[in-house]
Amino acid sequence: MRSRLLLVVLVLVGLLAAGLGVPLALTDAQRSQEEVFTDRLTDTISFASAAQRPLIESPDGRSATTAFTAEITRYDEVYDVAVAVFDRSGALLAASRPAERLPELAGDPAARLQVALAGRRSATEPLLMPWDDRPIVLAEPVLVDGEVVGAAMTVSPTDALRSAELRTWSVITGAALLALLAGTLVALPLTAWILRPVRRLDEAMGRVGTAVVAGGPPGPPIRRSGPPELRSLSGSFDRMTETVREAIAAQRAFVADASHQLRNPLTALRLRLSNLDGRVDPGAADEHLAAMEEAERLSGVLDGLLALARAERTVETGAEAAGTELDDVVDDRVENWQPLAEHNGVELRRSGPRGMRARIGTAGLEGVLDNALKYTPRGRRIRVATLRVAGRVGVSVVDGGPGMPDEDRARATDRFWRAPGQTNVEGSGLGLAIAARTAAAVGGTLALDPAPGGGLRVTLWLDPVPEHPDP
């Protein structure tokens, strides 16, 4: 964003420099050329007036006096401007230099000579650019008693004029480049000043989004700087963040309190339903069994909500589990889940390196194992492995189920989310959500990936803890 804003500023400065510099250069070139044109036109008219006498005194119309020739020759030597006089038929009568050194009378010079012999004055020269080496050609009619008897022509080189224009254009170009450099030096701190609060807002937005998902605090307020509008926006964002934090905290408190308050009535309900066992009319036995199952399912949902609330409260308060022998936790959980796995006809196998320590919450691993057992059919295998990769340690659980597509894995840690087509599977949809928040509470992450050969790989990545940490 900073580079784009800087580019916009430089483009605007460049357009401003071009908008001011190009008209200034053209105006200066036009002024210089008009000065030269006016000076040469005056001289040409003077030579046309002086050429009247040689043309009148010449009996055949082709001679010129020695004095006139000497005059135009001296003028040519001083100003390097060729002068020539032509009679009515266009024949050359007098010239300031030999005929072979005169410019070729073709194209524009010939056209101007014809215009002068027709009795019309010289038109203004078009604007010369620094790369245009055309000479300035002027031709004026020689009039005697209102009758055209010839024409006087001057041919002026434009080297000096073009050199002066080139110097002017170079100065203007240099000024434009200096303006761009100054604009860059001004734009760099200016864009940084403008974009710094925008960058902080972007970082804070990501931090708040992560905190909301993980259940942690949104972080400190944004330091307000930059333009007044952005400072006001930063304040509004801080107020919004605080409102979101309070709303989420209230929601979590309500879920935890409601779950806790419902446990006693639900326990009493389950006891009453159990006491009715054997006393229910045979026709209502199925309904009684369904009520017992729903009570059990509701009890599982409440247990999951309480576990989730505890995990999120741990993230919010910043509390971390102490460093634990990873082998002890993994072996204990595998041993506890082994009977259920055998009951379901599923093989539960443990592998991987040993002797690692990490901060790990057992609730996270419980949720992952519970999820794996639900989706692994009878006769398949669940693999639990410890990992050590790039300075981190982890525990991966690979189930033997159907796996998940990418879009489902992206939502699998949302609360109460169930995969399409799996709504008939027992559970509350909180297992992976609890695992993700439990991992976040100890500074870890939960990763879901497709397993080689099918199934889902769920990995708890954790930070290792030294066996004897520094005091």
XYZ file of C-alpha atoms in Angstrom:
471
model
C 0.000 0.000 0.000
C 2.853 2.368 0.855
C 4.497 1.884 -2.552
C 1.201 2.493 -4.346
C 0.542 5.699 -2.414
C 4.105 6.867 -3.057
C 3.653 6.121 -6.760
C 0.433 8.168 -6.821
C 2.195 11.122 -5.169
C 5.097 10.938 -7.623
C 2.731 10.713 -10.596
C 0.875 13.799 -9.367
C 4.154 15.678 -8.867
C 5.301 14.569 -12.334
C 2.043 15.687 -13.938
C 2.295 19.030 -12.142
C 5.903 19.481 -13.276
C 4.992 18.549 -16.855
C 1.898 20.767 -16.783
C 3.986 23.746 -15.735
C 7.279 22.964 -17.472
C 6.092 22.110 -21.000
C 4.007 25.300 -21.470
C 6.874 27.339 -19.997
C 9.379 25.764 -22.404
C 7.085 26.298 -25.393
C 6.380 29.898 -24.391
C 10.092 30.646 -24.026
C 10.837 29.041 -27.422
C 8.031 31.035 -29.045
C 9.284 34.297 -27.512
C 12.889 33.687 -28.600
C 11.822 32.784 -32.136
C 9.580 35.840 -32.417
C 12.491 38.059 -31.406
C 14.715 36.509 -34.096
C 11.881 36.621 -36.652
C 11.174 40.309 -35.970
C 14.873 41.211 -36.208
C 15.341 39.287 -39.493
C 12.101 40.658 -40.924
C 13.283 44.225 -40.247
C 16.591 43.526 -41.974
C 14.871 41.854 -44.940
C 12.535 44.839 -45.410
C 15.584 47.145 -45.217
C 17.403 45.112 -47.906
C 14.256 45.153 -50.067
C 14.158 48.933 -49.825
C 17.891 49.251 -50.584
C 17.532 46.971 -53.620
C 15.178 49.416 -55.397
C 17.961 51.574 -56.829
C 20.112 48.736 -58.272
C 17.027 47.237 -59.894
C 15.910 50.606 -61.386
C 19.361 51.617 -62.599
C 19.993 48.270 -64.268
C 18.915 48.610 -67.911
C 18.466 44.863 -68.296
C 17.202 44.218 -64.703
C 20.139 41.879 -63.815
C 22.858 44.151 -62.346
C 23.437 45.469 -58.856
C 25.686 48.179 -57.660
C 28.997 47.390 -56.073
C 28.015 49.305 -52.929
C 24.865 47.199 -52.332
C 26.770 43.961 -52.851
C 29.481 45.070 -50.434
C 26.830 46.017 -47.855
C 25.050 42.645 -47.868
C 28.400 40.821 -47.921
C 29.542 42.616 -44.755
C 26.171 41.821 -43.159
C 26.586 38.138 -44.015
C 30.132 38.099 -42.608
C 28.979 39.636 -39.308
C 25.669 37.788 -38.743
C 26.146 34.668 -40.906
C 22.854 35.407 -42.657
C 22.771 34.909 -46.430
C 21.125 37.733 -48.428
C 20.002 37.480 -52.047
C 18.073 39.768 -54.428
C 15.979 38.462 -57.319
C 14.378 40.274 -60.251
C 10.758 39.992 -61.263
C 11.379 36.756 -63.131
C 13.046 35.135 -60.109
C 16.594 35.367 -61.495
C 19.374 36.034 -58.985
C 20.776 39.583 -59.319
C 22.925 39.988 -56.180
C 24.009 37.772 -53.277
C 26.110 38.057 -50.118
C 28.030 34.882 -50.971
C 28.831 32.893 -54.097
C 25.906 31.067 -55.662
C 27.278 27.618 -54.741
C 27.256 28.603 -51.049
C 23.686 29.848 -51.078
C 21.015 27.536 -49.566
C 19.130 25.477 -52.087
C 16.140 27.443 -53.348
C 13.699 24.578 -53.196
C 10.808 23.688 -50.992
C 9.973 26.411 -48.478
C 12.519 29.023 -49.741
C 11.167 28.760 -53.294
C 7.595 29.035 -52.044
C 8.400 32.139 -50.020
C 10.154 33.721 -53.024
C 7.054 33.191 -55.166
C 4.886 34.723 -52.454
C 7.172 37.799 -52.306
C 7.206 38.193 -56.128
C 3.422 38.079 -55.933
C 3.557 41.168 -53.738
C 2.710 39.582 -50.393
C 4.640 39.865 -47.134
C 6.421 37.007 -45.288
C 4.267 34.831 -43.025
C 5.297 33.928 -39.477
C 7.592 30.921 -39.210
C 6.160 27.815 -37.458
C 7.592 27.065 -34.038
C 11.044 25.475 -34.235
C 11.897 22.654 -31.844
C 15.479 22.049 -30.595
C 15.825 19.078 -32.952
C 14.556 21.008 -36.014
C 17.520 22.372 -38.073
C 15.478 24.269 -40.694
C 16.731 27.818 -41.334
C 14.486 30.864 -41.044
C 13.735 32.017 -44.588
C 12.142 35.448 -45.174
C 11.376 37.065 -48.535
C 10.020 40.603 -49.042
C 8.858 42.199 -52.320
C 10.851 45.090 -53.823
C 8.282 47.740 -54.776
C 8.712 50.741 -57.054
C 5.648 52.969 -57.284
C 3.562 50.103 -55.968
C 4.807 47.676 -58.616
C 6.800 44.561 -57.741
C 10.164 44.682 -59.494
C 11.913 41.938 -57.476
C 12.364 40.372 -54.077
C 14.930 40.375 -51.264
C 15.509 37.174 -49.295
C 17.386 36.385 -46.081
C 18.278 32.855 -44.960
C 19.158 32.706 -41.229
C 20.657 29.579 -39.593
C 18.964 28.533 -36.358
C 21.886 26.879 -34.535
C 22.175 29.601 -31.883
C 18.401 29.774 -31.443
C 18.097 26.020 -31.044
C 21.046 25.908 -28.625
C 19.388 28.561 -26.468
C 16.113 26.635 -26.546
C 17.923 23.428 -25.646
C 19.543 25.121 -22.646
C 16.164 26.407 -21.523
C 14.557 22.987 -21.932
C 17.447 21.400 -20.015
C 16.997 23.856 -17.131
C 13.239 23.165 -17.033
C 13.828 19.391 -17.180
C 16.360 19.652 -14.359
C 13.880 21.666 -12.319
C 11.212 19.008 -12.950
C 13.600 16.260 -11.820
C 14.460 18.252 -8.704
C 10.730 18.651 -8.063
C 10.312 14.862 -8.371
C 13.236 14.302 -6.004
C 11.831 16.818 -3.527
C 8.397 15.216 -3.904
C 9.928 11.815 -3.164
C 11.745 13.106 -0.074
C 8.538 14.718 1.162
C 6.279 11.814 0.150
C 8.303 9.114 1.946
C 7.725 10.400 5.502
C 4.267 11.667 4.553
C 3.090 8.274 3.302
C 4.649 6.593 6.320
C 2.824 9.041 8.602
C -0.489 8.445 6.824
C -0.198 4.669 6.494
C 1.231 3.898 9.938
C -2.197 4.008 11.659
C -3.693 2.060 8.738
C -1.078 -0.661 9.213
C -1.741 -0.713 12.947
C -5.462 -1.031 12.287
C -4.822 -3.926 9.932
C -2.604 -5.670 12.487
C -5.128 -5.021 15.250
C -7.932 -6.390 13.080
C -6.012 -9.632 12.569
C -5.150 -9.777 16.266
C -8.746 -9.222 17.320
C -10.008 -11.814 14.834
C -7.525 -14.379 16.126
C -8.355 -13.533 19.723
C -12.081 -13.879 19.092
C -11.603 -17.292 17.503
C -9.179 -18.496 20.179
C -11.076 -16.906 23.039
C -8.223 -14.629 24.138
C -8.126 -10.889 24.922
C -8.136 -8.532 21.909
C -4.868 -6.901 22.927
C -3.887 -3.348 23.910
C -5.499 -0.245 22.381
C -4.034 1.157 19.166
C -1.573 4.016 19.606
C -3.221 6.939 17.884
C -1.185 8.868 15.324
C -1.471 10.184 11.783
C -4.179 12.457 10.325
C -7.114 13.430 12.598
C -9.519 11.227 10.626
C -7.364 8.138 11.172
C -6.877 8.971 14.861
C -10.644 9.145 15.195
C -10.959 5.832 13.346
C -8.430 4.241 15.734
C -10.491 5.403 18.692
C -13.665 3.989 17.169
C -11.886 0.690 16.544
C -10.716 0.511 20.168
C -14.264 1.132 21.397
C -15.588 -1.522 19.031
C -12.914 -3.977 20.219
C -13.852 -3.391 23.843
C -17.526 -3.865 23.026
C -16.768 -7.147 21.224
C -14.617 -8.327 24.125
C -17.331 -7.572 26.657
C -19.995 -9.254 24.502
C -17.890 -12.379 24.032
C -16.996 -12.499 27.745
C -20.667 -12.165 28.648
C -21.572 -14.896 26.182
C -18.960 -17.273 27.583
C -20.005 -16.521 31.137
C -23.604 -17.213 30.229
C -22.704 -20.533 28.551
C -20.607 -21.623 31.525
C -23.176 -20.534 34.106
C -26.098 -22.005 32.198
C -24.270 -25.298 31.685
C -23.337 -25.462 35.347
C -26.844 -24.587 36.534
C -28.416 -27.176 34.247
C -26.267 -30.022 35.490
C -28.162 -30.564 38.762
C -31.657 -30.567 37.209
C -30.378 -32.824 34.429
C -28.806 -35.233 36.929
C -32.087 -35.355 38.828
C -33.962 -35.977 35.581
C -31.639 -38.833 34.673
C -32.128 -40.406 38.124
C -35.903 -40.154 37.826
C -35.798 -41.738 34.386
C -33.542 -44.497 35.696
C -35.922 -45.145 38.593
C -38.705 -45.696 36.081
C -36.819 -48.604 34.536
C -39.028 -51.708 34.744
C -42.055 -49.700 35.831
C -42.991 -48.342 32.429
C -45.853 -49.754 30.434
C -44.451 -52.075 27.721
C -45.992 -49.884 25.058
C -44.014 -46.896 26.295
C -40.703 -48.739 26.780
C -39.263 -47.407 23.540
C -40.169 -43.834 24.483
C -38.587 -44.320 27.905
C -35.389 -45.596 26.286
C -35.319 -42.647 23.874
C -35.758 -40.234 26.778
C -32.830 -41.842 28.582
C -30.653 -41.520 25.462
C -31.604 -37.858 24.976
C -30.785 -37.160 28.630
C -27.391 -38.805 28.156
C -26.792 -36.792 25.002
C -27.780 -33.556 26.764
C -25.427 -34.429 29.593
C -22.621 -34.869 27.063
C -23.413 -31.487 25.505
C -23.283 -29.787 28.918
C -19.981 -31.485 29.717
C -18.612 -30.269 26.399
C -19.819 -26.705 27.011
C -18.191 -26.653 30.439
C -14.930 -28.011 29.008
C -15.042 -25.391 26.253
C -15.697 -22.614 28.775
C -12.757 -23.757 30.877
C -10.497 -23.853 27.803
C -11.531 -20.374 26.678
C -11.167 -18.976 30.184
C -7.635 -20.380 30.256
C -6.840 -18.567 26.991
C -8.410 -15.332 28.204
C -6.517 -15.271 31.495
C -3.253 -16.330 29.839
C -2.754 -19.270 32.176
C -0.570 -22.071 30.817
C -0.148 -25.676 31.788
C 3.133 -26.562 33.386
C 5.738 -28.488 31.467
C 4.750 -32.169 31.418
C 6.307 -35.390 30.222
C 4.542 -35.838 26.899
C 4.888 -39.619 27.084
C 2.973 -39.767 30.379
C 0.025 -37.792 29.019
C -0.172 -39.704 25.730
C 0.223 -43.127 27.352
C -2.381 -42.308 29.990
C -4.946 -41.138 27.433
C -4.328 -44.117 25.143
C -4.698 -46.498 28.085
C -7.955 -44.866 29.181
C -9.445 -44.991 25.689
C -8.224 -48.504 24.929
C -11.290 -50.313 26.408
C -13.709 -48.213 24.376
C -11.644 -48.762 21.229
C -11.700 -52.531 21.790
C -15.427 -52.395 22.427
C -15.888 -50.659 19.085
C -13.614 -53.142 17.314
C -10.979 -50.479 16.595
C -7.224 -50.923 17.045
C -5.566 -48.071 18.981
C -1.802 -47.954 18.366
C 0.800 -45.589 19.847
C 4.186 -44.761 18.234
C 6.805 -42.018 17.893
C 9.884 -40.768 19.777
C 9.885 -40.529 23.556
C 11.494 -38.372 26.200
C 9.896 -35.044 25.222
C 8.394 -32.400 27.488
C 5.729 -29.865 26.524
C 2.825 -27.871 27.845
C -0.257 -29.872 26.994
C -3.819 -29.912 28.232
C -5.410 -33.341 28.452
C -8.786 -31.968 27.340
C -7.396 -31.259 23.874
C -6.147 -34.800 23.388
C -9.403 -36.181 24.809
C -11.414 -34.285 22.212
C -9.209 -35.466 19.344
C -9.380 -39.134 20.446
C -13.130 -38.927 20.934
C -13.516 -37.495 17.424
C -11.295 -40.245 15.947
C -13.257 -43.045 17.639
C -16.569 -41.689 16.403
C -15.560 -41.720 12.747
C -13.388 -44.864 12.616
C -15.422 -47.904 11.545
C -15.029 -51.343 13.110
C -11.955 -53.244 11.990
C -9.896 -50.096 11.238
C -6.987 -48.544 13.140
C -6.312 -45.282 14.994
C -2.660 -44.237 15.136
C -1.448 -41.944 17.932
C 2.120 -40.693 17.406
C 4.439 -38.216 19.082
C 6.421 -35.932 16.730
C 9.531 -33.771 16.815
C 9.815 -31.390 13.816
C 11.792 -28.134 13.417
C 12.086 -27.334 17.100
C 8.480 -28.173 17.937
C 6.857 -31.262 19.344
C 3.435 -32.609 18.625
C 0.919 -35.370 19.002
C -0.883 -36.601 15.893
C -4.000 -38.750 15.782
C -4.812 -40.414 12.447
C -8.239 -42.008 12.250
C -9.521 -44.626 9.827
C -12.586 -42.659 8.798
C -13.642 -41.142 5.476
C -11.599 -37.965 5.977
C -12.703 -34.382 5.300
C -12.621 -32.143 2.208
C -10.804 -28.807 2.442
C -13.930 -26.728 3.042
C -15.006 -28.987 5.928
C -11.552 -28.920 7.565
C -11.692 -25.119 7.542
C -14.834 -25.222 9.737
C -14.154 -28.321 11.804
C -13.029 -26.346 14.885
C -16.185 -24.192 14.982
C -18.491 -24.830 17.903
C -21.349 -27.270 17.284
C -20.316 -27.710 13.646
C -21.062 -31.139 12.200
C -19.885 -32.366 8.810
C -22.637 -32.731 6.203
C -23.822 -36.332 6.088
C -22.498 -37.054 9.616
C -25.378 -35.647 11.645
C -26.385 -39.169 12.693
C -23.045 -39.660 14.469
C -23.227 -39.180 18.229
C -21.612 -36.064 19.611
C -22.112 -32.364 20.221
C -19.691 -30.933 17.657
C -17.446 -29.509 20.409
C -14.560 -31.997 20.474
C -12.243 -30.299 17.970
C -13.325 -26.832 19.139
C -12.213 -27.738 22.680
C -8.977 -29.227 21.326
C -8.177 -26.059 19.336
C -8.766 -23.768 22.293
C -6.898 -26.025 24.679
C -3.909 -25.969 22.309
C -4.111 -22.167 22.076
C -4.140 -21.929 25.864
C -0.636 -23.433 26.022
C 0.707 -21.544 23.005
C 0.159 -24.372 20.540
C -1.919 -24.923 17.422
C -4.248 -27.554 16.055
C -3.728 -28.675 12.449
C -6.093 -30.799 10.357
C -4.688 -32.519 7.263
C -5.684 -35.419 5.025
C -3.894 -38.618 6.069
C -2.005 -40.761 3.550
C -4.201 -43.668 2.580
C -7.383 -41.917 3.716
C -8.713 -40.614 6.979
C -8.010 -37.409 8.885
C -4.774 -36.424 10.617
C -5.268 -34.106 13.608
C -2.011 -32.762 15.062
C -1.504 -30.833 18.312
C 1.661 -28.770 17.778
C 3.279 -27.638 21.040
C 6.307 -25.700 22.205
C 8.911 -27.949 23.880
C 9.836 -27.307 27.506
C 13.443 -27.917 28.706
C 13.831 -30.663 31.285
C 15.658 -28.285 33.605
C 14.571 -24.746 32.716
C 16.810 -21.854 33.637
C 15.950 -20.278 37.014
